[in-house]
Coordinates of N, CA and C in Angstrom, one line a residue:
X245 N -14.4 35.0 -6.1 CA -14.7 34.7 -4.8 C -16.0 33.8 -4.7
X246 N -15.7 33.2 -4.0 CA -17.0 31.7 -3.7 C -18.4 32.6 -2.8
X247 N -19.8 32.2 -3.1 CA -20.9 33.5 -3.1 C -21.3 32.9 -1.2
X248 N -21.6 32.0 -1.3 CA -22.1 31.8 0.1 C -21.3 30.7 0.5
X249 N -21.6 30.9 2.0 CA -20.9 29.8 3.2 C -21.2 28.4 2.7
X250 N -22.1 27.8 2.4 CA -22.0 26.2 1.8 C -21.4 26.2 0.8
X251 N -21.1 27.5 -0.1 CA -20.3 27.0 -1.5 C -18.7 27.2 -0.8
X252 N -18.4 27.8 0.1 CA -17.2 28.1 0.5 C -17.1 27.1 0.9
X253 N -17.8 26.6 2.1 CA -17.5 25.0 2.9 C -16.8 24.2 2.0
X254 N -18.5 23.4 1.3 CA -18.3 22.6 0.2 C -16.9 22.7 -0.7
X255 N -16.8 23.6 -1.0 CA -15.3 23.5 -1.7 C -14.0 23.4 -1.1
X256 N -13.9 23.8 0.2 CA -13.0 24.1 1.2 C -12.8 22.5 1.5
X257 N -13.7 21.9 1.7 CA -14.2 20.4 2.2 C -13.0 19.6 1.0
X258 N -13.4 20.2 0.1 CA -12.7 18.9 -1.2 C -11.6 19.3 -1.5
X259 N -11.0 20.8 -1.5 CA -9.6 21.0 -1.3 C -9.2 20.1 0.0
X260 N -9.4 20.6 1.4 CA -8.7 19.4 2.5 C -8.8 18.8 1.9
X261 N -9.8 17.6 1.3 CA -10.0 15.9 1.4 C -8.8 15.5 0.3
X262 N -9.3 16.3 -0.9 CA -8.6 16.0 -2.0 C -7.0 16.2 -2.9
X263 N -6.6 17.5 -1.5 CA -5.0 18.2 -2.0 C -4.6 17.9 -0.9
X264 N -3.4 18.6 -0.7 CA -2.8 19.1 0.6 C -2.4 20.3 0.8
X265 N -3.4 21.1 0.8 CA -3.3 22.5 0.8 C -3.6 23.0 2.5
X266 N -2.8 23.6 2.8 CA -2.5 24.4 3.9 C -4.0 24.8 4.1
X267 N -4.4 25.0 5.9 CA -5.8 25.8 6.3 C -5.4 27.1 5.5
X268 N -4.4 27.4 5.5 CA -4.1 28.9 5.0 C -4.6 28.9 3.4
X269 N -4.5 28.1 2.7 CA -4.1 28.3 1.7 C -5.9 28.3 1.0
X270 N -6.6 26.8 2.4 CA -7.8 26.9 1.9 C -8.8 27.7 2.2
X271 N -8.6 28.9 3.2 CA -9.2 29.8 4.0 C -8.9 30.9 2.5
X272 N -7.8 31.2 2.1 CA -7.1 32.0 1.1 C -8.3 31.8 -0.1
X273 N -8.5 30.6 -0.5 CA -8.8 30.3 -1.9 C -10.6 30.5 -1.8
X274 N -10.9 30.5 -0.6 CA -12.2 30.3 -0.6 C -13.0 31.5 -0.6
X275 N -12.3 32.3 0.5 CA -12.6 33.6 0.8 C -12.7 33.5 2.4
X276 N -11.9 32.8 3.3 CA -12.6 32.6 5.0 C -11.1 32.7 5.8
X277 N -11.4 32.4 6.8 CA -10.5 32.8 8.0 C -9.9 31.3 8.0
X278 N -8.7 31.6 8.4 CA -8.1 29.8 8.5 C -8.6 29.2 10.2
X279 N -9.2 29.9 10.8 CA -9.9 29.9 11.8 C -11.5 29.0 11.4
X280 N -12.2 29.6 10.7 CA -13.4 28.9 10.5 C -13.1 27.7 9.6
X281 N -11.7 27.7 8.6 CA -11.7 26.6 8.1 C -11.2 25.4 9.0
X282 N -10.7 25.8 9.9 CA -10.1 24.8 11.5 C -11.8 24.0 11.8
X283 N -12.0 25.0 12.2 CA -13.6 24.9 12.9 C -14.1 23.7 11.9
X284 N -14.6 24.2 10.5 CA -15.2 23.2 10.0 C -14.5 22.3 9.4
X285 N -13.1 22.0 9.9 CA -12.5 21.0 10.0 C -13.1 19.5 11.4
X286 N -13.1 20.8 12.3 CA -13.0 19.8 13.1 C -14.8 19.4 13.7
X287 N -15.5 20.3 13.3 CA -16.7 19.7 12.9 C -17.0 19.0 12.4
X288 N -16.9 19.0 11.2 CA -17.2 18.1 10.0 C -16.3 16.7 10.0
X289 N -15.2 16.7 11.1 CA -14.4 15.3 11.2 C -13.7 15.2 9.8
X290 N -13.3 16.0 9.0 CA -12.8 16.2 8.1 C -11.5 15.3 7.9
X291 N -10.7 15.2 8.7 CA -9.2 14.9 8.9 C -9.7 13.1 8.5
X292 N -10.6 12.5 9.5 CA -11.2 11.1 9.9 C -11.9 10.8 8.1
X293 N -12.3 11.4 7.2 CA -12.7 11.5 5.9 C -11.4 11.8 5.2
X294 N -10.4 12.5 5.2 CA -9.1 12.0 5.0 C -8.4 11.0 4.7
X295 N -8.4 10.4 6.2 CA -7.5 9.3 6.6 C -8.5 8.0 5.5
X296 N -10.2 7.8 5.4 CA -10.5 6.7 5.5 C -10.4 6.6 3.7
X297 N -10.1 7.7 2.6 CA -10.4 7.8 1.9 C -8.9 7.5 1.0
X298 N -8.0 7.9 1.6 CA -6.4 7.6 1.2 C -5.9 5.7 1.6
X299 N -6.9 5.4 2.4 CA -6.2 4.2 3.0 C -7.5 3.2 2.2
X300 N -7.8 2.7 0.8 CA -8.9 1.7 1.0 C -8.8 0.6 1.3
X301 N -10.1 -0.1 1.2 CA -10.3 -1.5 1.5 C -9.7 -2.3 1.3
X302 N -9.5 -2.4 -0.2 CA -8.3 -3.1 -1.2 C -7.4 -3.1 -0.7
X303 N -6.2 -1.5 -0.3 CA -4.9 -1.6 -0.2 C -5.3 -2.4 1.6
X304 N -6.0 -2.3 2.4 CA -5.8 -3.2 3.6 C -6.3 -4.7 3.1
X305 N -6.7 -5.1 2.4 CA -6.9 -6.6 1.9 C -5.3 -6.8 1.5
X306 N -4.6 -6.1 0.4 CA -3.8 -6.4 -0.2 C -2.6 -6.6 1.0
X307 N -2.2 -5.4 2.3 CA -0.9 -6.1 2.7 C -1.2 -7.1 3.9
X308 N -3.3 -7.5 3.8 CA -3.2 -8.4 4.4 C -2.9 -10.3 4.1
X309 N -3.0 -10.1 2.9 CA -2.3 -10.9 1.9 C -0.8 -11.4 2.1
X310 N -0.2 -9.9 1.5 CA 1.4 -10.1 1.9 C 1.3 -10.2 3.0
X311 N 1.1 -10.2 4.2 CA 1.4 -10.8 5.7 C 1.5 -12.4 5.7
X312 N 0.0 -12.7 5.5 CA -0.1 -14.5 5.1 C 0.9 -14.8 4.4
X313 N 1.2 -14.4 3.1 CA 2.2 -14.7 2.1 C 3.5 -14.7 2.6
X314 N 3.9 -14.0 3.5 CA 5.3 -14.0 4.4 C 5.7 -14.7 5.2
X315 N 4.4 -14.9 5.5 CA 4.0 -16.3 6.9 C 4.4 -17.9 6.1
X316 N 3.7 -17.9 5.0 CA 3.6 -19.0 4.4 C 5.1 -19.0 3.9
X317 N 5.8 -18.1 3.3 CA 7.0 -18.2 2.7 C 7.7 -17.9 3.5
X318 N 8.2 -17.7 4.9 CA 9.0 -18.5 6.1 C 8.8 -19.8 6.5
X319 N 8.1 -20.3 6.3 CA 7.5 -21.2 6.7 C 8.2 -22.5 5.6
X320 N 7.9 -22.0 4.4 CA 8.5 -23.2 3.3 C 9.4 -22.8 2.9
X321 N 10.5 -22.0 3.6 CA 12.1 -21.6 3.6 C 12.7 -22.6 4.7
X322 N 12.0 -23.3 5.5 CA 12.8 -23.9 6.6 C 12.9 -25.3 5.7
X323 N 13.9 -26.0 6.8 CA 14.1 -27.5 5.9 C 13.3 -28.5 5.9
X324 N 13.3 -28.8 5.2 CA 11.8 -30.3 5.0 C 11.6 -31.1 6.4
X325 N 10.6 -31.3 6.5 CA 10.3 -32.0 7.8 C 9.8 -30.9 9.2
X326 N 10.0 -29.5 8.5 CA 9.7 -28.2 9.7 C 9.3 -27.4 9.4
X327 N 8.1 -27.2 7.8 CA 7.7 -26.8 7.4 C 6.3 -26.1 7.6
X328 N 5.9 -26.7 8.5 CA 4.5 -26.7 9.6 C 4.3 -25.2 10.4
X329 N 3.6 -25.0 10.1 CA 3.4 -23.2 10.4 C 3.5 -23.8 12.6
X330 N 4.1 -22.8 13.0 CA 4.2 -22.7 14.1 C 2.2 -22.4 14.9
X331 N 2.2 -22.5 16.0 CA 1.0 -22.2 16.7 C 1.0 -20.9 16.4
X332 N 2.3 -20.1 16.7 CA 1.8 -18.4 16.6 C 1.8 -17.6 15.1
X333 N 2.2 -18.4 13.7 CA 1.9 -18.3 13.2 C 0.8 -18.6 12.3
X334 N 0.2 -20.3 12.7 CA -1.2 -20.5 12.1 C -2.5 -19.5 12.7
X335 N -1.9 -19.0 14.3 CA -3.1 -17.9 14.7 C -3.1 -16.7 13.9
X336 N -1.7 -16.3 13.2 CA -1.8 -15.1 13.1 C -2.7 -15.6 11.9
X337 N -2.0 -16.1 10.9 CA -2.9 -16.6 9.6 C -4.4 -16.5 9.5
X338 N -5.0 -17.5 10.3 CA -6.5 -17.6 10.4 C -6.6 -16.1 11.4
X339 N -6.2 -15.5 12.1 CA -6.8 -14.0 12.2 C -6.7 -13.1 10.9
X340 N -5.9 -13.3 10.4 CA -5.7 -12.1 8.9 C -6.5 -12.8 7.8
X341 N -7.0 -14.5 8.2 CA -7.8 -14.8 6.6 C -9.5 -14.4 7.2
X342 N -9.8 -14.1 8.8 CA -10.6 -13.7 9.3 C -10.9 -12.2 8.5
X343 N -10.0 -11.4 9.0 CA -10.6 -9.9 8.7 C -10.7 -9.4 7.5
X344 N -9.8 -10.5 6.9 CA -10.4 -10.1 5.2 C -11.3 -10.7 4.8
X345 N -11.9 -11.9 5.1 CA -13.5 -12.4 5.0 C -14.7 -11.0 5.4
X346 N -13.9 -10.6 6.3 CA -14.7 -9.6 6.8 C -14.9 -8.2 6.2
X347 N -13.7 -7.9 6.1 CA -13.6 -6.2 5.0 C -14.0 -6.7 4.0
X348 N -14.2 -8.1 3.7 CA -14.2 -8.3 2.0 C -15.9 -8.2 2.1
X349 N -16.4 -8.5 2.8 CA -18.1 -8.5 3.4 C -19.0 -7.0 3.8
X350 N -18.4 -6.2 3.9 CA -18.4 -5.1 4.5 C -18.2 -3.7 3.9
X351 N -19.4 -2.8 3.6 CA -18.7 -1.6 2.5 C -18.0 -1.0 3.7
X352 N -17.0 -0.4 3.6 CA -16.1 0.1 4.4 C -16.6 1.6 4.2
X353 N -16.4 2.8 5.2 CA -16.8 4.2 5.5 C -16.2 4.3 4.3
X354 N -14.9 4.0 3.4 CA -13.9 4.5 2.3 C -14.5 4.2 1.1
X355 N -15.2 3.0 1.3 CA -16.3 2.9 -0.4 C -17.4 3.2 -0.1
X356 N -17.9 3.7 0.8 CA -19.1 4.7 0.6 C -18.9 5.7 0.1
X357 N -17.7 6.8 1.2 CA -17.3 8.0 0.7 C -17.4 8.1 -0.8
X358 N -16.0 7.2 -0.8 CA -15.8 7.4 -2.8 C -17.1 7.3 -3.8
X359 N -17.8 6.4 -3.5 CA -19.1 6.6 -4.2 C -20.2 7.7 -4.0
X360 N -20.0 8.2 -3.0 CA -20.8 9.7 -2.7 C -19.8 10.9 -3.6
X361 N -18.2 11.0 -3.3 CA -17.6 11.9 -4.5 C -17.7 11.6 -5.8
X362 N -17.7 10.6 -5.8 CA -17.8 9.8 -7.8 C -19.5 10.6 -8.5
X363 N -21.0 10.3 -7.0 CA -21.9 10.8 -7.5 C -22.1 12.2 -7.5
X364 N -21.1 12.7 -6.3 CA -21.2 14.5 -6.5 C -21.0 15.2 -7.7
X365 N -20.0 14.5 -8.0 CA -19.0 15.2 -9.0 C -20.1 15.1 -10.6
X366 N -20.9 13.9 -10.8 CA -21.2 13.6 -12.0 C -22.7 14.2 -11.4
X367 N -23.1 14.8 -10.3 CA -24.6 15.9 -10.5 C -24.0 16.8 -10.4
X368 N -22.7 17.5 -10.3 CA -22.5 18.5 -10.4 C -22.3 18.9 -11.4
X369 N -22.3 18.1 -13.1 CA -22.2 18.5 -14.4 C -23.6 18.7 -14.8
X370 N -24.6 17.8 -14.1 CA -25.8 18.1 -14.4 C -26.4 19.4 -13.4
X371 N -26.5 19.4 -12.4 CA -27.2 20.2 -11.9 C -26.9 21.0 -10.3
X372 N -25.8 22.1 -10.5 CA -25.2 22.2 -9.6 C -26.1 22.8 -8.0
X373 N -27.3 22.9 -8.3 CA -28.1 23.0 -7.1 C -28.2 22.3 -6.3
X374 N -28.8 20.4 -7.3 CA -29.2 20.1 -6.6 C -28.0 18.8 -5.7
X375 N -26.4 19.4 -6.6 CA -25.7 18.8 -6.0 C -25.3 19.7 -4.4
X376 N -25.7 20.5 -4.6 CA -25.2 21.3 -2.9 C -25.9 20.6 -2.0
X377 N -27.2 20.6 -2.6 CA -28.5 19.9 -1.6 C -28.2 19.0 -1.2
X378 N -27.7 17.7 -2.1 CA -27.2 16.3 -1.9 C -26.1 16.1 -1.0
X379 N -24.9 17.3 -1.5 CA -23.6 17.7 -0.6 C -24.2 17.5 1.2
X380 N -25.0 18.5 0.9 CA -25.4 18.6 3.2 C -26.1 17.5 3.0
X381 N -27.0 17.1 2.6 CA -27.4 15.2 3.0 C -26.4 14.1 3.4
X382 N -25.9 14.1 2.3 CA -24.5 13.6 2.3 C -22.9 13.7 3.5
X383 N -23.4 14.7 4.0 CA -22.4 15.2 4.7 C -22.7 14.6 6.1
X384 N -24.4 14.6 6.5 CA -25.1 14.4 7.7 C -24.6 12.7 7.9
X385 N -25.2 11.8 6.7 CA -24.9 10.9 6.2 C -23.6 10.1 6.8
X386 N -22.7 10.8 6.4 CA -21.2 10.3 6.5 C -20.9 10.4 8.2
X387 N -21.5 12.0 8.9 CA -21.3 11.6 10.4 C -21.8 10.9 11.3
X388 N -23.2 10.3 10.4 CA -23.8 9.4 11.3 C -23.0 8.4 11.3
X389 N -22.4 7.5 10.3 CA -22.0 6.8 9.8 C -20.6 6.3 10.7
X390 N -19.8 7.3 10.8 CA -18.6 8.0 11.4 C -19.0 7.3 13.1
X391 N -19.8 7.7 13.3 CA -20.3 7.4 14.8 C -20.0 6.1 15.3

C-alpha cells in the first residue's frame, strides 16, 4: 500500500494520465476512495493533461499537412487549364500553412508536459525525494500554465 497522500496522488496521477484504468481501479491500487480520486481528478485538471498529452504537436502539424495535401491534390486532379486553387480553398491553405508556422513556433502545453514526465521519471532513479518535491512544483506549474 502507497505510505502517504502525495505518494498516492502522485501515482494515482500517472495511472489516469498514463493507462486507462477505471477511478475504481485507481482508488483500488493506491489505497483511496474513487471519490477522492474523482476529486483530484478534477482538481488537478487531470482529464485536460490527458487529452493534451495523447494528441501532440507533431500529430496536429502532420494532418495539417494532409489537409493542404488534399487541397493541393483536388486541385491538380481537375483538367488542365482549372487547376488554380479556388478562393475557398487558397484561404483554407494559407490558414493551415498559418497555424503550423505557428504550433511549429510554440512549445505546446504537450511538450512541456512530456518533458516534465521524461525528467520525473529519470530523478526518480536518482532520487526519489527529491522527485516528489519536483512532482508538486511541477504540478503548480502545469496549472498555471493550463490557465
Amino acid at each position: 500500500m502507497v505510505k502517504s497522500n502525495i505518494d498516492k496522488k502522485s501515482i494515482a496521477k500517472d495511472l489516469f494520465i498514463k493507462s486507462r484504468c477505471t477511478q475504481e481501479e485507481i482508488a483500488e491500487k493506491v489505497g483511496t476512495t474513487r471519490q477522492t480520486v474523482s476529486r483530484w481528478i478534477r482538481e488537478g485538471r487531470w482529464e485536460e493533461l490527458r487529452v493534451s498529452i495523447t494528441i501532440s504537436t507533431e500529430q496536429i502539424i502532420a494532418g495539417m499537412i494532409r489537409q493542404i495535401s488534399d487541397i493541393q491534390d483536388g486541385a491538380n486532379a481537375r483538367p488542365e487549364g482549372q487547376r488554380a486553387l479556388t478562393a475557398k480553398e487558397a484561404d483554407t491553405t494559407v490558414k493551415l500553412s498559418s497555424a503550423i508556422k505557428k504550433l511549429q513556433n510554440e512549445a505546446g502545453i504537450t511538450d512541456i508536459v512530456n518533458v516534465g514526465i521524461k525528467f520525473t521519471n529519470w530523478l526518480r532513479a536518482i532520487d526519489m525525494e527529491k522527485a516528489k518535491e519536483y512532482n508538486e512544483l511541477w504540478d503548480l506549474f502545469i496549472k498555471d500554465q493550463l490557465k
